[in-house]
CSV table of N, CA and C and ligand atoms in Angstrom, one decimal:
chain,number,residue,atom,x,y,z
I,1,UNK,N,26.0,12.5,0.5
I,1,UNK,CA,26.3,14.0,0.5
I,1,UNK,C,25.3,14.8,1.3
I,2,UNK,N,24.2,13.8,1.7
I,2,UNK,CA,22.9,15.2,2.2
I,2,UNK,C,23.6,14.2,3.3
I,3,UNK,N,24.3,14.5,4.3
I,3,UNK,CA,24.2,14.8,5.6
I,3,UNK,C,24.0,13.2,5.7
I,4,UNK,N,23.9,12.4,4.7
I,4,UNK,CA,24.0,11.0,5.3
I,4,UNK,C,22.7,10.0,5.0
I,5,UNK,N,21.7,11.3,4.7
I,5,UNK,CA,20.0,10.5,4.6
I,5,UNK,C,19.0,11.5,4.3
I,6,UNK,N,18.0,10.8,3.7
I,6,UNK,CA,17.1,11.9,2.9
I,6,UNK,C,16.0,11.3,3.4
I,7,UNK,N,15.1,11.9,3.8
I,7,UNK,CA,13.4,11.5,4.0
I,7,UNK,C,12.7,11.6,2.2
I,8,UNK,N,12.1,10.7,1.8
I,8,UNK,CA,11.2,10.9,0.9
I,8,UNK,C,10.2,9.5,1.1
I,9,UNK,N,9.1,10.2,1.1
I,9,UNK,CA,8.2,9.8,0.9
I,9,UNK,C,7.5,9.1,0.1
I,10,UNK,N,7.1,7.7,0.0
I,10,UNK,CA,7.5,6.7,-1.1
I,10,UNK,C,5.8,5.4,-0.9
I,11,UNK,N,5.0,5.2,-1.9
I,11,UNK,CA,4.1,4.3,-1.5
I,11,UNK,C,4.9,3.1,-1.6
I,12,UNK,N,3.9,2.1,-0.9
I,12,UNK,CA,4.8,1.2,0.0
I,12,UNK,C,4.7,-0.1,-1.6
I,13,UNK,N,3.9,0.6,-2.9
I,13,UNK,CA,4.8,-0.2,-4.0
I,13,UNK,C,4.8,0.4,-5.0
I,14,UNK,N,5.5,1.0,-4.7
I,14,UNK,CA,6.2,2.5,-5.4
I,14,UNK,C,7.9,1.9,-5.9
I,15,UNK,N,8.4,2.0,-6.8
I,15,UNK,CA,9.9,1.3,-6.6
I,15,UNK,C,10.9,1.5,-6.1
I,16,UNK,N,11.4,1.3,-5.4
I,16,UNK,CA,12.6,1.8,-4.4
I,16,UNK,C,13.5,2.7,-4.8
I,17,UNK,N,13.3,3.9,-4.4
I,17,UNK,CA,14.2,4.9,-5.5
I,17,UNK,C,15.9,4.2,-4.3
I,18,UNK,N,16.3,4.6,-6.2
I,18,UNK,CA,17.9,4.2,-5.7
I,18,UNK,C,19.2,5.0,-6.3
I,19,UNK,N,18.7,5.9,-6.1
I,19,UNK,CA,19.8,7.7,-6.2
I,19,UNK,C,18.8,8.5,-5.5
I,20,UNK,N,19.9,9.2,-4.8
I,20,UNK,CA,19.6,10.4,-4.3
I,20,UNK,C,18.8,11.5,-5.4
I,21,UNK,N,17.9,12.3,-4.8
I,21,UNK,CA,17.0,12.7,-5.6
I,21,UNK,C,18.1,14.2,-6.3
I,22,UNK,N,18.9,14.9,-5.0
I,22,UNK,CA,19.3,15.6,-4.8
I,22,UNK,C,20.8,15.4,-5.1
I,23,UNK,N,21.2,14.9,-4.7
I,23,UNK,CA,23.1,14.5,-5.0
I,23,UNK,C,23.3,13.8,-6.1
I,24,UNK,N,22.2,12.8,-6.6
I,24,UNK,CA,22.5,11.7,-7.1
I,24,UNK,C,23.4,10.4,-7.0
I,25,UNK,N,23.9,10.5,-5.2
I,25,UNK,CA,24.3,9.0,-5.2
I,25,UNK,C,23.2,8.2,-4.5
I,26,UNK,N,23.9,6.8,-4.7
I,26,UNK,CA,22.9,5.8,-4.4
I,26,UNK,C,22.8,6.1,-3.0
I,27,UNK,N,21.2,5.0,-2.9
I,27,UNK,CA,20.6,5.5,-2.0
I,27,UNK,C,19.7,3.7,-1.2
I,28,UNK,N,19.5,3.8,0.0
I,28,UNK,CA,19.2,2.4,0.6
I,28,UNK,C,18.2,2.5,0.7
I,29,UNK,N,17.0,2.0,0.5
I,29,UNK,CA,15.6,2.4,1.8
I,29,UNK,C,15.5,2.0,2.9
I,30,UNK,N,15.1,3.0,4.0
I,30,UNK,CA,15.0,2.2,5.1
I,30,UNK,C,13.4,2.8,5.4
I,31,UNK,N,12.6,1.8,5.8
I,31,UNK,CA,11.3,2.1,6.1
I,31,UNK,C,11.5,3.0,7.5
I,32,UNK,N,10.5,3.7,7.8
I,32,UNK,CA,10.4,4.2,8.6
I,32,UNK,C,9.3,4.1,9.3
I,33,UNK,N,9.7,3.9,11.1
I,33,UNK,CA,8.6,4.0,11.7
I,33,UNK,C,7.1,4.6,11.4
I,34,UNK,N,6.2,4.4,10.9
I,34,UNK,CA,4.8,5.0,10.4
I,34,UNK,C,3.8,4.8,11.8
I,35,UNK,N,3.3,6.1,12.0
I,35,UNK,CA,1.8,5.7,12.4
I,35,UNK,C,0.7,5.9,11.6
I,36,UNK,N,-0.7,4.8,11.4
I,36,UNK,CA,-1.4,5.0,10.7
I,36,UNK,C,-2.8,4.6,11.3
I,37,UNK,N,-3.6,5.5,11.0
I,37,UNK,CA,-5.2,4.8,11.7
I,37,UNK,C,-6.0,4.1,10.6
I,38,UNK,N,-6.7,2.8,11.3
I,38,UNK,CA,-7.3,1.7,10.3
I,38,UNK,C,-9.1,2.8,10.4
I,39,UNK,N,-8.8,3.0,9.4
I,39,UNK,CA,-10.8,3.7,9.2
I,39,UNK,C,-11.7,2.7,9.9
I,40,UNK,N,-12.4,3.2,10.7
I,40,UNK,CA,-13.6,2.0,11.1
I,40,UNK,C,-13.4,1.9,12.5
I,41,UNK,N,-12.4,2.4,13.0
I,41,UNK,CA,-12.1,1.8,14.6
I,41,UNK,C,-12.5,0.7,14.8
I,42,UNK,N,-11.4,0.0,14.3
I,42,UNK,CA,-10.8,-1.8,14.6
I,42,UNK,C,-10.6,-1.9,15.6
I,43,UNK,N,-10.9,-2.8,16.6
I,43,UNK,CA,-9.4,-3.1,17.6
I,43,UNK,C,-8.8,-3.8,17.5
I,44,UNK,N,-8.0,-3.9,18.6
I,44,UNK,CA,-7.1,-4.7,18.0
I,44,UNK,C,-7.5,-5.9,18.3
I,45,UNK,N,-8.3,-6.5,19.0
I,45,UNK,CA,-8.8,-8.0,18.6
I,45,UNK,C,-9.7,-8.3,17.8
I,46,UNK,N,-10.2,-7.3,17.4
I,46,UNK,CA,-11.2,-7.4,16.0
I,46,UNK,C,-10.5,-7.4,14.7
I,47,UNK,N,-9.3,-7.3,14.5
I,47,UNK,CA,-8.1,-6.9,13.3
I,47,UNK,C,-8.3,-8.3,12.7
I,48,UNK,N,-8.1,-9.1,13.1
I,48,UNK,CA,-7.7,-10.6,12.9
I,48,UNK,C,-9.1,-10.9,11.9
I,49,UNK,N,-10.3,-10.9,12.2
I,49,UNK,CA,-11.5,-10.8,11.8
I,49,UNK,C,-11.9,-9.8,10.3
I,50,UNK,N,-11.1,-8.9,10.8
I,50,UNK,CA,-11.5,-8.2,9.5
I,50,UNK,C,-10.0,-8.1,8.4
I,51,UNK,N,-9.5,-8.9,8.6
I,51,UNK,CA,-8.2,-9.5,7.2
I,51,UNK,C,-7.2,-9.0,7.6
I,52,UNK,N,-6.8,-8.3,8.8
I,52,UNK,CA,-5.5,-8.0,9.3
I,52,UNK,C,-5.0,-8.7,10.0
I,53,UNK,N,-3.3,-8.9,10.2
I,53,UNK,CA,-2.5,-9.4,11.1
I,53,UNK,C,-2.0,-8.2,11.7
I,54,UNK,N,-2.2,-9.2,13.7
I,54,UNK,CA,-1.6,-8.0,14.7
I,54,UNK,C,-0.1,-9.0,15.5
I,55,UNK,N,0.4,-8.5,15.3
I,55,UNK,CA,2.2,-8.8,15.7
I,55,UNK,C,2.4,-7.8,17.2
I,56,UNK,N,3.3,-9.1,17.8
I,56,UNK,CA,3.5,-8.2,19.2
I,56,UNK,C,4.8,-8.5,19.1
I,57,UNK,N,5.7,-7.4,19.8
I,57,UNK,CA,7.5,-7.5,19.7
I,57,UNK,C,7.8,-8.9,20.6
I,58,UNK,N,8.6,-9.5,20.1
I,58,UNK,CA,9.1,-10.6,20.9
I,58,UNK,C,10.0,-10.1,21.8
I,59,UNK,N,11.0,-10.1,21.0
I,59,UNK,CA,12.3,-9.4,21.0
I,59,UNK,C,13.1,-9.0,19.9
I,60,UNK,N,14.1,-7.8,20.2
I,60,UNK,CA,14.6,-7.2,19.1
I,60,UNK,C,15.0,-7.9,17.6
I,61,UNK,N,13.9,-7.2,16.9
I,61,UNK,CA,13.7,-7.5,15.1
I,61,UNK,C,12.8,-9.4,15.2
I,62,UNK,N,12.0,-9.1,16.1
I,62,UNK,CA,11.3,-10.4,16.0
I,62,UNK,C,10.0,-9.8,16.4
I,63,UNK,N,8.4,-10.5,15.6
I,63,UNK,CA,7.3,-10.0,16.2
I,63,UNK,C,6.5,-11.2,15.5
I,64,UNK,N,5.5,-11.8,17.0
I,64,UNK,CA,5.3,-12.7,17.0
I,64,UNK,C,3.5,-12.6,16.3
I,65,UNK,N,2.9,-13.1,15.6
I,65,UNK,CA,1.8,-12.8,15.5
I,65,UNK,C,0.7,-12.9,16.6
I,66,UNK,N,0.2,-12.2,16.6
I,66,UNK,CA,-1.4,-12.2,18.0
I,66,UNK,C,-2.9,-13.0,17.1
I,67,UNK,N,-3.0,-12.2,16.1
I,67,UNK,CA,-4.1,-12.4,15.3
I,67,UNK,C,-4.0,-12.3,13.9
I,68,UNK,N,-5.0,-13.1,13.1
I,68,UNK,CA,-5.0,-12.9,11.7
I,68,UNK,C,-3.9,-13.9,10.9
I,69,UNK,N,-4.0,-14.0,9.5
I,69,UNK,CA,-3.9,-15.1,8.8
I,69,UNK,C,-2.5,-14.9,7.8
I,70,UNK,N,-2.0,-14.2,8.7
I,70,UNK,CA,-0.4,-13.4,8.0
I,70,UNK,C,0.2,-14.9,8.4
I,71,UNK,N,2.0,-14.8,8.6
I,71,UNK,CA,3.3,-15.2,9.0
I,71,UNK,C,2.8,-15.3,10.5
I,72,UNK,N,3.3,-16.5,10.7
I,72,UNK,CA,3.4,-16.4,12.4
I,72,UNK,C,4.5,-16.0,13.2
I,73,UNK,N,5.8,-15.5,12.6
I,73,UNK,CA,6.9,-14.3,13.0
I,73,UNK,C,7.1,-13.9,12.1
I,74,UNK,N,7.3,-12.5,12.6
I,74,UNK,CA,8.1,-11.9,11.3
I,74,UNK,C,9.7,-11.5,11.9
I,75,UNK,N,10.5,-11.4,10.9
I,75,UNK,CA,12.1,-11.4,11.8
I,75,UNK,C,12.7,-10.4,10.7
I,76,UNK,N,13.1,-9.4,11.6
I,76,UNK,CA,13.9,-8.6,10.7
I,76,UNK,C,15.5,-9.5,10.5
I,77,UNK,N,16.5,-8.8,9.3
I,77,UNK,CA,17.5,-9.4,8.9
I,77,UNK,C,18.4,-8.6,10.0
I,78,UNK,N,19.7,-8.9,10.3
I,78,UNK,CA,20.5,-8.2,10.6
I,78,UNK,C,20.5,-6.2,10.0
I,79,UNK,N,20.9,-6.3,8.8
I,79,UNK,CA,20.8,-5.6,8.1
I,79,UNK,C,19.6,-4.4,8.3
I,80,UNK,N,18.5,-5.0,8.8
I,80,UNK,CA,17.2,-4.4,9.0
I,80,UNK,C,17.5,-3.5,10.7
I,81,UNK,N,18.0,-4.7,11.4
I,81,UNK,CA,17.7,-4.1,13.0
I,81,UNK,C,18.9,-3.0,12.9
I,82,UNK,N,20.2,-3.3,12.0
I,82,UNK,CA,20.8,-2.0,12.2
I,82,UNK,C,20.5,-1.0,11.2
I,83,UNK,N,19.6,-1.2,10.7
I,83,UNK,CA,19.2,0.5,9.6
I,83,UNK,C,18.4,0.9,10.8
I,84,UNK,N,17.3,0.1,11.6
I,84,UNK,CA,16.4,0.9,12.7
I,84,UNK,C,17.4,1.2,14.1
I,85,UNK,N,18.4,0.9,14.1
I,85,UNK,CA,18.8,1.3,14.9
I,85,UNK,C,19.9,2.5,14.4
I,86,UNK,N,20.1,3.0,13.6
I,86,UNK,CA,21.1,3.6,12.7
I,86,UNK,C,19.9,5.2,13.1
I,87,UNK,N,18.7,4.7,12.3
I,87,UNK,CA,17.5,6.0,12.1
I,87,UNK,C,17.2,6.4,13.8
I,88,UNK,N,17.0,5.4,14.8
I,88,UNK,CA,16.9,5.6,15.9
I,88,UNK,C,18.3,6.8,17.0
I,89,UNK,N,19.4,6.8,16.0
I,89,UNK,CA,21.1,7.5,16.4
I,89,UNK,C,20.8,8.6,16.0
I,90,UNK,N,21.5,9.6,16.4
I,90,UNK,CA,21.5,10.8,16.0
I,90,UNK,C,22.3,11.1,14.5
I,91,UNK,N,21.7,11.5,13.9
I,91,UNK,CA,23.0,12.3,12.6
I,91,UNK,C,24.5,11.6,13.1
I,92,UNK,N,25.1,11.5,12.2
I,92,UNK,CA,26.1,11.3,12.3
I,92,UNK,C,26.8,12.8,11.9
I,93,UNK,N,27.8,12.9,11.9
I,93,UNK,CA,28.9,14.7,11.7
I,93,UNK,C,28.3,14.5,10.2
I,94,UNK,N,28.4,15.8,10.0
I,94,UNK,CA,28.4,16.3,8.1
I,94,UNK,C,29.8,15.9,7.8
I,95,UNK,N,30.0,15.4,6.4
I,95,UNK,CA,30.7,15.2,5.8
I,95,UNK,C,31.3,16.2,5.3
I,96,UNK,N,32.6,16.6,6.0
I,96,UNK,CA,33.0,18.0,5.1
I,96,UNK,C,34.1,18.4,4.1
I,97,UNK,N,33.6,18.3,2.8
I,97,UNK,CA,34.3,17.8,2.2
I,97,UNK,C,35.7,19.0,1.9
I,98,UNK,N,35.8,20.2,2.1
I,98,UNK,CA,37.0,20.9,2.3
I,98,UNK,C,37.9,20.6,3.6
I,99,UNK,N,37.3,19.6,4.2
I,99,UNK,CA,38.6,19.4,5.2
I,99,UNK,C,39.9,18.8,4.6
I,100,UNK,N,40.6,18.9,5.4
I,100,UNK,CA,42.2,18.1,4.5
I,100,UNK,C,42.5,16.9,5.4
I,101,UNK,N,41.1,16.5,6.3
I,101,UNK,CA,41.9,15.5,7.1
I,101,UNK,C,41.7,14.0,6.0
I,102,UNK,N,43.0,13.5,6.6
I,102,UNK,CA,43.3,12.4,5.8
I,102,UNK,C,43.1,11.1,6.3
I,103,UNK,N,42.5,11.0,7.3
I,103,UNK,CA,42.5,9.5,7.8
I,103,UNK,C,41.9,8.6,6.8
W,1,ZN,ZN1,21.9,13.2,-1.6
């Protein structure tokens, strides 16, 4: 009902809200692109060293690890590459619900 998608802001183990806050229908998460700075100015070859894993894009919904003691790929699901490619689309039309079209 909101236009298709709601931004809310959510810690990353926080429980997945699953109604709309606002309409109250269900609701999917889709993470969103984040940028975030590591305190300490890491780099990135120093990440590995200090307990982080650094992932480079292979190719689409694949990212290969560089450094650190994570997964050596990580692979998004189908389902994953098209929610980021869905967020990456523009809006889709508002849903208007006084129209009378019938398709
Ligand atoms: Zn809603």
């Amino acid at each position: 009902m909101c236009e298709g998608r709601v931004d809310v802001i959510q810690g990353v183990n926080e429980e997945t809200l699953k109604h709309c806050p606002w309409c109250g229908l269900e609701v999917r998460r889709i993470v969103s692109r984040a940028t975030f700075k590591i305190a300490g100015a890491i780099t990135k070859d120093g990440a590995g060293k200090k307990g982080f894993t650094t992932f480079r894009r292979a190719e689409k919904g694949i990212w290969e690890k560089t450094d650190g003691e994570g997964p050596d790929v990580l692979s998004g699901t189908k389902d994953d590459i098209a929610a980021v490619d869905a967020e990456k689309a523009p809006p889709k039309k508002v849903i208007d619900l006084d129209s009378s079209d019938s398709d």
